[in-house]
Amino acid sequence: MILVTGGAGFIGSHVVDKLIDQGYEVLVIDNLTTGNLKNLNPKAKFLKHDIREALDIKDVEAIIHHAAQINVRHSVEKPRYDADVNVLGTINLLELARKADAKFIYASSMAVYGNPKYLPVDENHEIDPISPYGLSKYCGELYIKLYNNLYGLEYSILRYSNVYGERQNPKGEAGVISIFISKILSGERPVIFGNGEQTRDFVYVGDVAKANVMALNWKNEVVNIGTGTEITINKLYKIIKEKMNYNEEPIYDKPRKGDVYRVYLDITRAKKLGWEPEVSLNEGLDRVISWMRKCGQGN
Ligand SMILES: O=c1ccn([C@@H]2O[C@H](COP(=O)(O)OP(=O)(O)O[C@H]3O[C@H](CO)[C@H](O)[C@H](O)[C@H]3O)[C@@H](O)[C@H]2O)c(=O)[nH]1
């Protein structure tokens, strides 16, 4: 059985869908603070549980760990809460993995790199987080490596760029793509922070889910998961606007404090392991727009 923490959340629920498609038996644990039972695959078993509490489950062959405090801004406001969930919660799951002799797949983030010193950012880039979130995600990585040293725990660490797709909640997780689409659908003008020339590397959630399933067969790898390309927020806005037949210009506001200016990931290592993104931004945006139209702007 594969245990997916955060399996009722945005990325985790897509991982669950892929696993079930491929015939795996899946147990989801989620405390439903940001996760939603509407996202949950009906073929998955479900246990409502907060990872800050220890748990004991037998017959787990792998743990795919997506339950986390994922909001960068909240991590700045509540660093202790962020560490509680992301560091102590991860330790609870590592203890479970140790006892069950399970493999550990960990959702990390490009936030561990902080402000890029060069582009694209590869896995050997200096680790220098600029938010409690980036730091807590990196702490999780270090504990995983410690468990590998102490107990031989097998792991894969996936460092995601900006993940987007269906089920991303425009209110909770603050992904710019779901925010822009949601605002346009409700007749509000989207806001661009700064001059809009900042860039990001947007990877489709289905491709991220595929990387998780493949990672079950990778051995002790730290891997960037992105597209290896960058796009400005202005260009992104223009594409979304055209797709939705929306005519208004965005509102430009002051830059968001602590925002990285340009970032995109080098994905050479992932490609060597046989993974590469399949869904283009064009196709992915079409899917999110049609999903958000259908379900009234999100969750
Ligand atoms: O309404 C908005 C929202 C965002 N942005 C801009 O769009 C870019 C992307 O912003 P997001 O909030 O979507 O994402 P971040 O790049 O801040 O990424 C952070 O939040 C992500 C969640 O969406 C992931 O957790 C990621 O790891 C973490 O670094 C930023 O330049 C931001 O200023 C806008 O212009 N308008």
Coordinates of C-alpha atoms in Angstrom, one line a residue, residues 3-279:
L3 CA 0.4 6.2 1.9
V4 CA -0.2 9.7 0.4
T5 CA -0.2 12.5 3.0
G6 CA -2.1 15.6 1.8
G7 CA -3.9 13.3 -0.7
A8 CA -7.1 15.5 -0.5
G9 CA -5.1 18.6 -1.4
F10 CA -4.1 20.1 -4.8
I11 CA -1.0 18.2 -5.8
G12 CA -1.5 15.2 -3.5
S13 CA -4.9 14.4 -5.0
H14 CA -3.4 14.3 -8.5
V15 CA -0.7 11.9 -7.3
V16 CA -3.4 9.7 -5.8
D17 CA -5.3 9.6 -9.1
K18 CA -2.2 8.6 -11.0
L19 CA -1.4 5.8 -8.5
I20 CA -4.9 4.4 -8.6
D21 CA -4.9 4.5 -12.5
Q22 CA -1.8 2.4 -12.3
G23 CA -3.4 -0.1 -10.0
Y24 CA -1.8 0.8 -6.7
E25 CA -3.7 0.5 -3.4
V26 CA -3.7 4.0 -1.8
L27 CA -4.3 5.2 1.7
V28 CA -4.7 9.0 2.0
I29 CA -4.2 10.9 5.2
D30 CA -5.2 14.5 5.3
N31 CA -6.5 16.8 8.1
L32 CA -8.6 18.7 5.6
T33 CA -7.5 22.2 6.7
T34 CA -6.7 23.1 3.1
G35 CA -7.5 19.7 1.5
N36 CA -11.0 18.9 0.4
L37 CA -12.9 15.6 0.3
K38 CA -14.2 16.7 -3.2
N39 CA -10.7 16.2 -4.5
L40 CA -10.4 12.7 -3.1
N41 CA -10.4 9.7 -5.4
P42 CA -13.3 7.4 -4.4
K43 CA -11.1 4.4 -4.8
A44 CA -8.6 5.6 -2.1
K45 CA -8.9 4.7 1.6
F46 CA -9.1 7.8 3.7
L47 CA -8.0 8.6 7.3
K48 CA -8.5 12.1 8.7
H49 CA -5.3 12.7 10.6
D50 CA -3.0 15.7 11.4
I51 CA 0.6 14.8 10.7
R52 CA 1.7 16.7 13.8
E53 CA 0.4 13.7 15.7
A54 CA 2.4 10.5 15.4
L55 CA 0.7 7.5 13.7
D56 CA 1.3 3.8 13.3
I57 CA 0.3 2.1 10.1
K58 CA 1.5 -1.3 9.0
D59 CA 2.0 -2.6 5.4
V60 CA 3.1 0.6 3.9
E61 CA 5.6 0.2 1.1
A62 CA 6.0 3.9 0.3
I63 CA 5.1 7.2 1.8
I64 CA 4.5 10.1 -0.6
H65 CA 4.5 13.2 1.6
H66 CA 2.5 16.2 0.4
A67 CA 0.8 17.3 3.6
A68 CA 2.4 20.7 4.4
Q69 CA 2.0 24.3 5.3
I70 CA 2.5 25.6 1.7
N71 CA 1.8 29.3 1.9
V72 CA 5.0 31.4 1.8
R73 CA 3.4 34.5 3.2
H74 CA 1.8 32.6 6.1
S75 CA 5.2 31.1 6.9
V76 CA 6.6 34.6 7.4
E77 CA 3.7 35.5 9.7
K78 CA 3.6 32.2 11.6
P79 CA 7.1 30.6 11.4
R80 CA 6.5 28.4 14.4
Y81 CA 3.3 26.9 12.9
D82 CA 5.1 26.4 9.6
A83 CA 8.0 24.5 11.3
D84 CA 5.5 22.6 13.4
V85 CA 3.7 21.1 10.3
N86 CA 6.6 21.0 7.9
V87 CA 9.5 19.9 10.1
L88 CA 7.9 18.0 13.1
G89 CA 5.2 16.6 10.8
T90 CA 7.8 15.2 8.5
I91 CA 9.7 13.7 11.4
N92 CA 6.5 11.8 12.4
L93 CA 6.3 10.4 8.9
L94 CA 10.0 9.5 8.8
E95 CA 9.5 7.5 12.0
L96 CA 6.6 5.7 10.4
A97 CA 8.7 5.0 7.3
R98 CA 11.6 3.7 9.4
K99 CA 9.3 1.3 11.3
A100 CA 7.5 0.1 8.2
D101 CA 10.7 0.0 6.1
A102 CA 8.9 2.2 3.5
K103 CA 10.4 4.3 0.8
F104 CA 10.0 8.1 1.2
I105 CA 9.0 10.5 -1.6
Y106 CA 9.1 14.1 -0.5
A107 CA 7.5 17.2 -2.0
S108 CA 10.1 19.9 -1.7
S109 CA 10.3 23.3 -3.4
M110 CA 12.5 25.6 -5.4
A111 CA 12.0 27.9 -2.5
V112 CA 15.0 26.1 -0.9
Y113 CA 17.3 27.9 -3.3
G114 CA 16.2 31.5 -2.4
N115 CA 17.2 34.2 -4.9
P116 CA 18.8 32.5 -7.8
K117 CA 22.5 33.2 -8.2
Y118 CA 22.4 31.9 -11.8
L119 CA 19.8 30.6 -14.2
P120 CA 18.5 28.0 -14.8
V121 CA 18.8 26.8 -11.2
D122 CA 20.2 23.2 -11.0
E123 CA 20.2 20.9 -8.0
N124 CA 23.8 22.0 -7.1
H125 CA 22.8 25.6 -6.7
E126 CA 23.5 27.0 -3.2
I127 CA 20.7 26.5 -0.6
D128 CA 19.8 29.9 0.8
P129 CA 16.1 30.1 1.5
I130 CA 14.5 33.6 2.0
S131 CA 11.4 32.4 3.8
P132 CA 10.5 30.2 6.7
Y133 CA 8.7 27.9 4.2
G134 CA 11.9 27.4 2.1
L135 CA 13.8 26.7 5.3
S136 CA 11.3 24.3 6.7
K137 CA 11.1 22.4 3.4
Y138 CA 14.9 22.1 3.4
C139 CA 14.9 20.9 7.1
G140 CA 12.7 18.1 5.9
E141 CA 15.2 17.2 3.2
L142 CA 18.0 17.1 5.8
Y143 CA 16.1 14.9 8.1
I144 CA 15.4 12.5 5.2
K145 CA 19.1 12.3 4.5
L146 CA 19.8 11.8 8.1
Y147 CA 17.4 8.8 8.2
N148 CA 19.1 7.5 5.1
N149 CA 22.5 7.6 6.9
L150 CA 21.1 6.2 10.2
Y151 CA 18.7 3.6 8.9
G152 CA 19.2 3.2 5.2
L153 CA 15.9 4.9 4.4
E154 CA 15.4 5.1 0.6
Y155 CA 14.1 8.4 -0.7
S156 CA 13.4 10.7 -3.6
I157 CA 13.3 14.5 -3.0
L158 CA 11.4 16.4 -5.6
R159 CA 12.0 20.2 -5.8
Y160 CA 9.0 21.7 -7.6
S161 CA 8.9 25.0 -9.5
N162 CA 5.5 26.8 -9.6
V163 CA 2.9 24.0 -9.9
Y164 CA -0.5 24.9 -11.5
G165 CA -3.6 22.9 -12.6
E166 CA -7.1 21.8 -11.7
R167 CA -8.0 21.9 -8.0
Q168 CA -5.6 24.7 -7.1
N169 CA -7.6 26.8 -4.8
P170 CA -7.3 30.5 -5.8
K171 CA -8.0 31.6 -2.2
G172 CA -5.8 29.1 -0.3
E173 CA -2.7 28.4 -2.2
A174 CA -2.2 31.6 -4.1
G175 CA -1.0 30.3 -7.4
V176 CA -1.0 33.2 -9.8
I177 CA -2.7 31.2 -12.7
S178 CA -5.7 30.2 -10.6
I179 CA -5.9 33.7 -9.2
F180 CA -6.0 35.4 -12.6
I181 CA -8.6 33.0 -14.0
S182 CA -10.8 33.2 -10.9
K183 CA -10.7 37.0 -10.9
I184 CA -11.6 37.2 -14.6
L185 CA -14.5 34.8 -14.1
S186 CA -15.9 36.9 -11.3
G187 CA -15.5 40.1 -13.3
E188 CA -12.6 41.5 -11.1
R189 CA -9.5 43.0 -12.8
P190 CA -6.4 40.9 -11.9
V191 CA -3.5 42.6 -10.1
I192 CA 0.1 42.3 -11.2
F193 CA 2.6 43.0 -8.5
G194 CA 5.6 45.0 -9.8
N195 CA 6.1 45.6 -13.5
G196 CA 5.1 42.1 -14.5
E197 CA 8.5 41.4 -16.0
Q198 CA 9.4 38.9 -13.3
T199 CA 9.4 35.3 -14.5
R200 CA 8.4 31.9 -13.2
D201 CA 8.6 28.2 -14.4
F202 CA 5.0 26.9 -14.4
V203 CA 4.7 23.1 -14.4
Y204 CA 1.4 21.3 -14.9
V205 CA 0.2 19.2 -11.9
G206 CA -0.4 16.1 -13.9
D207 CA 3.3 16.1 -14.9
V208 CA 4.2 16.6 -11.3
A209 CA 2.0 13.6 -10.3
K210 CA 3.7 11.5 -13.0
A211 CA 7.1 12.4 -11.5
N212 CA 5.9 11.2 -8.1
V213 CA 4.9 7.8 -9.5
M214 CA 8.2 7.4 -11.3
A215 CA 10.1 8.4 -8.2
L216 CA 8.9 5.2 -6.6
N217 CA 11.6 3.6 -8.7
W218 CA 14.4 6.3 -8.2
K219 CA 17.0 5.7 -5.6
N220 CA 18.1 8.5 -3.3
E221 CA 17.8 11.3 -5.8
V222 CA 17.2 15.0 -5.3
V223 CA 15.5 16.2 -8.5
N224 CA 14.2 19.5 -9.8
I225 CA 10.7 19.2 -11.3
G226 CA 9.8 22.1 -13.6
T227 CA 9.8 22.8 -17.3
G228 CA 13.2 24.4 -17.8
T229 CA 11.6 27.5 -19.3
E230 CA 10.5 30.8 -17.9
I231 CA 7.6 33.1 -18.8
T232 CA 7.0 36.7 -17.6
I233 CA 3.8 37.4 -15.6
N234 CA 2.9 40.0 -18.2
K235 CA 3.0 37.3 -21.0
L236 CA 1.1 34.9 -18.8
Y237 CA -1.6 37.5 -18.3
K238 CA -1.8 38.2 -22.0
I239 CA -2.2 34.5 -22.9
I240 CA -4.9 34.0 -20.2
K241 CA -6.7 37.1 -21.3
E242 CA -6.8 36.1 -24.9
K243 CA -8.0 32.6 -24.1
M244 CA -10.8 33.9 -22.0
N245 CA -11.8 36.8 -24.4
Y246 CA -11.2 39.3 -21.7
N247 CA -10.3 42.8 -22.7
E248 CA -9.3 44.7 -19.6
E249 CA -5.7 45.5 -18.7
P250 CA -4.4 44.4 -15.3
I251 CA -4.0 46.7 -12.4
Y252 CA -0.3 47.2 -11.6
D253 CA 0.5 47.4 -7.9
K254 CA 3.8 47.7 -6.0
P255 CA 6.1 44.6 -6.0
R256 CA 5.4 42.0 -3.4
K257 CA 8.0 42.0 -0.7
G258 CA 10.3 39.0 -0.7
D259 CA 9.3 38.0 -4.3
V260 CA 12.1 36.4 -6.3
Y261 CA 12.5 38.3 -9.6
R262 CA 13.5 35.7 -12.2
V263 CA 13.5 31.9 -11.7
Y264 CA 13.4 28.7 -13.7
L265 CA 14.8 25.3 -13.0
D266 CA 17.3 23.2 -14.9
I267 CA 15.6 19.8 -15.4
T268 CA 18.5 17.9 -16.9
R269 CA 18.6 15.4 -14.0
A270 CA 14.9 14.6 -14.2
K271 CA 15.3 14.0 -18.0
K272 CA 18.1 11.6 -17.4
L273 CA 15.8 9.7 -15.0
G274 CA 13.2 9.5 -17.8
W275 CA 10.8 12.2 -16.7
E276 CA 9.9 15.3 -18.7
P277 CA 6.9 17.5 -18.7
E278 CA 4.3 16.6 -21.4
V279 CA 1.6 19.2 -21.0

